[in-house]
Coordinates of C-alpha atoms in Angstrom, one line a residue:
M1 CA 0.0 0.0 0.0
R2 CA 1.3 3.4 -0.9
V3 CA 1.1 6.3 1.5
S4 CA 0.4 9.8 0.3
I5 CA -0.5 13.1 1.8
I6 CA -3.1 15.8 1.2
C7 CA -2.7 19.6 1.5
P8 CA -4.4 20.2 4.9
A9 CA -6.4 23.3 3.9
M10 CA -7.6 25.4 1.0
A11 CA -4.4 27.3 0.4
R12 CA -4.6 31.1 0.6
D13 CA -0.9 31.4 -0.2
P14 CA 0.5 28.6 -2.3
R15 CA 3.9 29.0 -0.6
D16 CA 2.2 27.5 2.6
M17 CA 2.0 24.2 0.8
V18 CA 5.7 23.9 -0.1
P19 CA 6.6 21.8 3.0
F20 CA 4.0 19.2 1.9
A21 CA 5.3 19.2 -1.6
E22 CA 8.8 18.7 -0.2
L23 CA 7.7 15.5 1.5
V24 CA 6.6 14.1 -1.8
R25 CA 9.7 15.4 -3.8
D26 CA 12.0 13.8 -1.2
G27 CA 10.4 10.4 -1.5
H28 CA 8.7 10.3 1.9
A29 CA 5.2 10.2 0.4
H30 CA 3.9 8.9 -2.9
R31 CA 1.6 11.7 -4.1
L32 CA 0.3 15.1 -3.1
W33 CA -3.5 15.5 -3.1
Q34 CA -5.9 18.4 -2.7
G35 CA -9.6 18.6 -2.7
Q36 CA -11.9 21.3 -4.2
S37 CA -10.5 24.7 -3.2
L38 CA -12.4 27.9 -3.4
S39 CA -9.3 29.9 -2.3
V40 CA -6.2 29.2 -4.5
E41 CA -7.8 26.9 -7.1
T42 CA -6.6 23.3 -6.9
H43 CA -5.1 22.9 -10.4
Q44 CA -3.5 26.3 -10.2
L45 CA -1.9 25.4 -6.9
F46 CA -0.3 22.3 -8.4
A47 CA 0.8 24.3 -11.4
Y48 CA 2.4 26.9 -9.1
L49 CA 4.3 24.1 -7.3
A50 CA 5.4 22.5 -10.6
G51 CA 6.6 25.9 -11.8
N52 CA 8.7 26.2 -8.6
G53 CA 10.5 22.9 -9.3
F54 CA 8.1 20.4 -7.6
R55 CA 7.5 18.0 -10.5
I56 CA 5.7 15.5 -8.4
P57 CA 2.7 13.2 -8.7
V58 CA -0.5 15.0 -7.8
G59 CA -4.2 14.2 -7.5
T60 CA -7.6 15.8 -6.8
S61 CA -9.7 14.4 -4.1
V62 CA -12.1 15.5 -5.3
V63 CA -13.0 18.4 -7.6
L64 CA -16.7 19.0 -8.2
M65 CA -18.3 18.2 -11.5
P66 CA -20.8 21.0 -11.6
L67 CA -18.0 23.6 -11.5
R68 CA -16.5 22.7 -14.9
H69 CA -17.4 21.2 -18.2
P70 CA -15.8 17.8 -19.0
L71 CA -13.7 19.3 -21.7
E72 CA -12.3 21.8 -19.2
A73 CA -11.6 19.0 -16.8
A74 CA -9.8 17.0 -19.4
V75 CA -7.7 20.0 -20.5
Q76 CA -6.8 20.8 -16.9
A77 CA -5.8 17.2 -16.1
R78 CA -3.6 16.6 -19.0
S79 CA -2.0 20.0 -18.6
L80 CA -1.0 19.1 -15.0
S81 CA 0.4 15.8 -16.2
R82 CA 2.6 17.6 -18.7
L83 CA 3.6 20.3 -16.2
T84 CA 4.4 17.8 -13.4
G85 CA 6.0 15.2 -15.6
N86 CA 3.9 12.5 -14.0
S87 CA 0.6 10.7 -14.4
M88 CA -2.0 12.6 -12.4
V89 CA -5.2 11.5 -10.8
L90 CA -8.3 13.5 -11.7
G91 CA -10.7 12.7 -8.9
L92 CA -14.2 13.9 -9.5
G93 CA -17.3 14.1 -7.3
P94 CA -21.0 15.1 -8.0
A95 CA -21.3 17.6 -5.1
T96 CA -24.5 17.8 -3.0
P97 CA -27.9 18.2 -4.7
E98 CA -28.2 21.7 -3.1
F99 CA -24.9 22.8 -4.6
V100 CA -25.7 21.5 -8.0
A101 CA -29.1 23.2 -7.9
A102 CA -27.6 26.5 -6.8
L103 CA -25.3 26.4 -9.9
H104 CA -27.5 24.8 -12.5
G105 CA -31.1 25.5 -11.4
E106 CA -31.9 21.9 -10.4
P107 CA -30.0 18.9 -9.0
Y108 CA -28.9 16.0 -11.1
P109 CA -31.9 13.7 -11.7
S110 CA -29.5 10.8 -10.8
P111 CA -26.1 11.6 -9.3
R112 CA -24.9 8.1 -10.3
D113 CA -25.9 8.5 -13.9
A114 CA -24.4 12.0 -14.0
C115 CA -21.1 10.6 -12.7
V116 CA -21.0 7.8 -15.2
R117 CA -21.7 10.2 -18.2
Y118 CA -19.1 12.7 -17.0
V119 CA -16.4 10.2 -16.5
E120 CA -17.1 8.6 -19.9
E121 CA -17.0 12.0 -21.6
V122 CA -13.7 13.0 -19.9
R123 CA -12.2 9.7 -20.9
R124 CA -13.3 10.2 -24.5
L125 CA -11.8 13.7 -24.6
L126 CA -8.5 12.4 -23.2
R127 CA -8.3 10.0 -26.1
A128 CA -7.3 12.9 -28.3
G129 CA -6.6 12.0 -31.9
E130 CA -8.6 8.8 -31.9
P131 CA -11.4 8.5 -34.5
D132 CA -15.0 9.1 -33.5
T133 CA -16.6 5.6 -33.5
R134 CA -20.2 6.7 -32.9
D135 CA -23.0 6.1 -35.4
D136 CA -23.0 8.2 -38.6
D137 CA -26.3 9.8 -37.7
V138 CA -24.9 11.2 -34.4
P139 CA -23.3 14.7 -34.8
A140 CA -19.6 14.7 -34.4
A141 CA -18.5 15.5 -30.9
V142 CA -16.0 18.2 -29.9
T143 CA -12.6 16.7 -29.6
L144 CA -9.2 17.9 -28.3
P145 CA -6.0 18.2 -30.3
G146 CA -3.3 15.7 -29.7
F147 CA -1.1 16.6 -26.7
G148 CA 1.7 14.5 -25.2
H149 CA 1.6 13.9 -21.5
L150 CA 2.3 11.1 -18.9
G151 CA -1.3 10.0 -18.5
V152 CA -4.4 10.8 -16.4
E153 CA -6.2 8.3 -14.1
I154 CA -9.9 9.3 -13.8
G155 CA -11.1 8.9 -10.3
L156 CA -14.6 9.0 -8.8
G157 CA -15.4 9.9 -5.2
V158 CA -17.3 7.2 -3.4
L159 CA -18.9 7.0 0.0
R160 CA -21.7 4.5 -0.5
P161 CA -22.4 1.4 -2.5
V162 CA -24.2 3.0 -5.4
L163 CA -21.4 5.3 -6.5
A164 CA -18.8 2.6 -5.6
R165 CA -20.5 0.3 -8.1
A166 CA -20.6 3.1 -10.7
A167 CA -16.9 3.6 -10.1
G168 CA -16.3 -0.1 -10.7
R169 CA -18.0 0.3 -14.1
V170 CA -16.2 3.4 -15.4
A171 CA -13.4 4.8 -13.2
D172 CA -9.7 4.0 -13.0
V173 CA -9.6 5.0 -9.3
A174 CA -12.2 5.0 -6.5
I175 CA -11.6 7.7 -3.8
S176 CA -13.2 7.4 -0.4
W177 CA -12.9 9.9 2.4
M178 CA -13.3 9.2 6.2
T179 CA -14.4 5.6 5.5
P180 CA -13.6 3.2 8.3
P181 CA -11.5 0.2 7.2
G182 CA -14.2 -2.4 8.0
Y183 CA -16.7 -0.5 5.9
V184 CA -14.1 -0.3 3.1
R185 CA -13.6 -4.0 3.3
D186 CA -17.2 -5.1 3.7
V187 CA -19.1 -2.5 1.6
L188 CA -17.0 -0.5 -0.8
V189 CA -14.7 -3.2 -2.1
P190 CA -17.5 -5.7 -3.0
A191 CA -19.5 -2.9 -4.7
L192 CA -16.4 -1.9 -6.8
G193 CA -15.9 -5.5 -7.8
K194 CA -19.6 -5.9 -8.7
G195 CA -19.5 -2.8 -10.9
A196 CA -16.3 -3.9 -12.6
A197 CA -17.7 -7.4 -13.3
E198 CA -20.8 -5.9 -14.8
A199 CA -18.7 -3.9 -17.2
G200 CA -16.1 -6.6 -17.9
R201 CA -13.2 -4.5 -16.7
T202 CA -10.5 -4.5 -14.1
V203 CA -11.5 -3.4 -10.6
P204 CA -10.4 0.2 -10.0
R205 CA -7.7 0.8 -7.4
L206 CA -9.0 2.3 -4.2
V207 CA -7.6 5.4 -2.5
T208 CA -8.8 6.4 1.0
V209 CA -8.2 9.7 2.8
V210 CA -7.7 9.3 6.5
H211 CA -7.7 11.9 9.2
A212 CA -4.8 11.6 11.7
A213 CA -2.7 13.4 14.3
L214 CA 0.1 12.5 16.7
A215 CA -0.8 12.6 20.4
G216 CA 0.7 15.4 22.5
P217 CA 0.1 17.2 25.9
D218 CA -1.6 20.2 24.2
R219 CA -3.7 18.2 21.8
N220 CA -7.3 17.2 22.3
P221 CA -8.1 14.5 19.7
Y222 CA -11.8 15.3 19.8
R223 CA -11.2 18.9 19.1
L224 CA -8.7 18.0 16.3
A225 CA -11.2 15.7 14.7
F226 CA -13.9 18.4 14.8
Q227 CA -11.6 21.0 13.4
G228 CA -10.6 18.7 10.5
A229 CA -13.9 17.0 9.8
G230 CA -16.6 19.2 11.3
A231 CA -18.0 20.3 7.9
H232 CA -18.2 16.7 6.6
L233 CA -19.8 15.6 9.9
A234 CA -22.6 18.0 9.3
A235 CA -23.3 16.7 5.8
P236 CA -26.1 14.0 5.5
H237 CA -24.2 11.9 2.9
Y238 CA -21.2 11.6 5.2
T239 CA -23.1 10.8 8.3
D240 CA -25.3 8.3 6.4
M241 CA -22.1 6.5 5.4
L242 CA -20.7 6.5 8.9
R243 CA -24.0 5.2 10.3
R244 CA -23.8 2.3 7.8
A245 CA -20.3 1.7 9.2
G246 CA -21.8 1.4 12.7
L247 CA -20.9 4.9 14.1
R248 CA -23.4 6.9 16.1
V249 CA -23.4 10.2 14.3
H250 CA -26.0 12.8 13.2
P251 CA -25.5 15.9 10.9
A252 CA -27.1 18.1 13.6
Q253 CA -24.4 17.1 16.1
P254 CA -21.0 17.2 14.5
N255 CA -19.3 17.5 17.9
L256 CA -20.6 14.1 18.8
G257 CA -19.6 12.9 15.4
A258 CA -16.0 14.0 16.0
R259 CA -16.0 12.0 19.2
A260 CA -17.3 8.9 17.3
L261 CA -14.5 9.3 14.8
V262 CA -11.9 9.2 17.5
D263 CA -13.4 6.5 19.6
S264 CA -13.9 4.2 16.6
G265 CA -10.3 4.7 15.3
T266 CA -11.5 6.4 12.1
F267 CA -9.6 9.4 13.2
L268 CA -6.1 7.9 13.9
H269 CA -4.4 9.4 17.0
G270 CA -1.5 8.2 19.1
T271 CA 2.2 7.6 18.5
A272 CA 3.6 7.5 15.0
A273 CA 3.8 3.7 15.3
E274 CA 0.2 3.5 16.4
V275 CA -0.9 5.7 13.5
A276 CA 1.1 3.6 11.1
E277 CA -0.6 0.4 12.3
G278 CA -4.0 2.1 11.8
L279 CA -3.0 2.9 8.3
A280 CA -1.9 -0.7 7.7
E281 CA -5.4 -1.8 8.5
Y282 CA -6.6 0.0 5.4
G283 CA -4.1 -2.0 3.3
R284 CA -5.5 -5.2 4.7
A285 CA -9.0 -3.9 3.8
G286 CA -8.1 -3.6 0.1
V287 CA -6.9 0.0 -0.1
D288 CA -4.1 0.6 -2.7
E289 CA -3.2 4.1 -1.5
V290 CA -3.9 5.8 1.8
V291 CA -3.8 9.6 2.0
L292 CA -2.9 11.2 5.4
N293 CA -5.0 14.2 6.2
L294 CA -3.8 16.4 9.1
A295 CA -6.3 19.2 8.5
G296 CA -7.4 19.3 12.2
L297 CA -3.8 19.7 13.4
A298 CA -3.0 22.4 10.8
A299 CA -6.1 24.3 11.9
E300 CA -5.2 24.2 15.6
H301 CA -1.4 24.3 15.5
G302 CA -0.4 25.5 12.1
Y303 CA 1.2 24.1 8.9
D304 CA 4.6 23.5 10.4
A305 CA 3.2 21.3 13.1
A306 CA 1.2 19.3 10.4
A307 CA 4.4 18.9 8.3
R308 CA 6.4 17.7 11.3
D309 CA 3.7 15.1 12.2
L310 CA 3.5 13.9 8.6
A311 CA 7.3 13.5 8.5
E312 CA 7.2 11.4 11.7
I313 CA 4.2 9.3 10.6
L314 CA 5.7 8.7 7.1
A315 CA 9.0 7.5 8.7
A316 CA 7.0 5.1 10.8
T317 CA 5.1 3.7 7.8
A318 CA 8.4 3.2 5.9
G319 CA 9.8 1.2 8.8
S320 CA 6.7 -0.9 9.5

């Protein structure tokens, strides 16, 4: 199992993310990830880092489909692959129905079907230069000019079985966030396999983002979990997933949800060796790449503290 890291915040100054890029450049972590940012835009952050010499593997976990047309998503992804000199992961997610409606006037009739169509269209566009194999009576689709790059893996954010099965059908990568290892093993992995079998394709690899922090005398793990995951713990789709996993959570009580994350071990907390063992459990559950998220620690104690914790945890995973 590969171990990666995620930028622990929406960057307001891209220079703040340099210590995290250094961990990837120096070989301590496999890839640098970032989710949807409404501050410094995610793709532009990675382009800034590449322009400053950090030609490292990157991935989005996840950027939101309603914010950009599939053609724009394909152009951004292959541009980053060229700029970084690495295959990149374009992780996509449908957003909440409310967010989609605010942007487009109405929610997707079926988020699953919207994801499948979007991923298929991005894949078609990334196959630049290939002939259009559609029926003659279908108007020719917009295509992109040929453009050499190191490749793009198309990922789909998954929390529950329906989207996991869809990811099995069409995605290269399934990306889960805050999903306990038992839930990954018993729910997501079988759903991915079922979708892949239906489509006659290889099962996508699975990436999971995991909240963590090292223990310390001035660190309250419940507060760190709330700082890092409070917004997600107030979202019905996340709390529904966690309830399916056996946690007692409710979107109206994110404070109690943070306590449940810590007490269940979904938020990893302790010594570096203990956190490394918690990460290893994801590998045993079928995860190909685990992504360390120290957002709570960064919010409470700053980016330097998060970078130091990451370095210590990554050293422990390398030695385990």
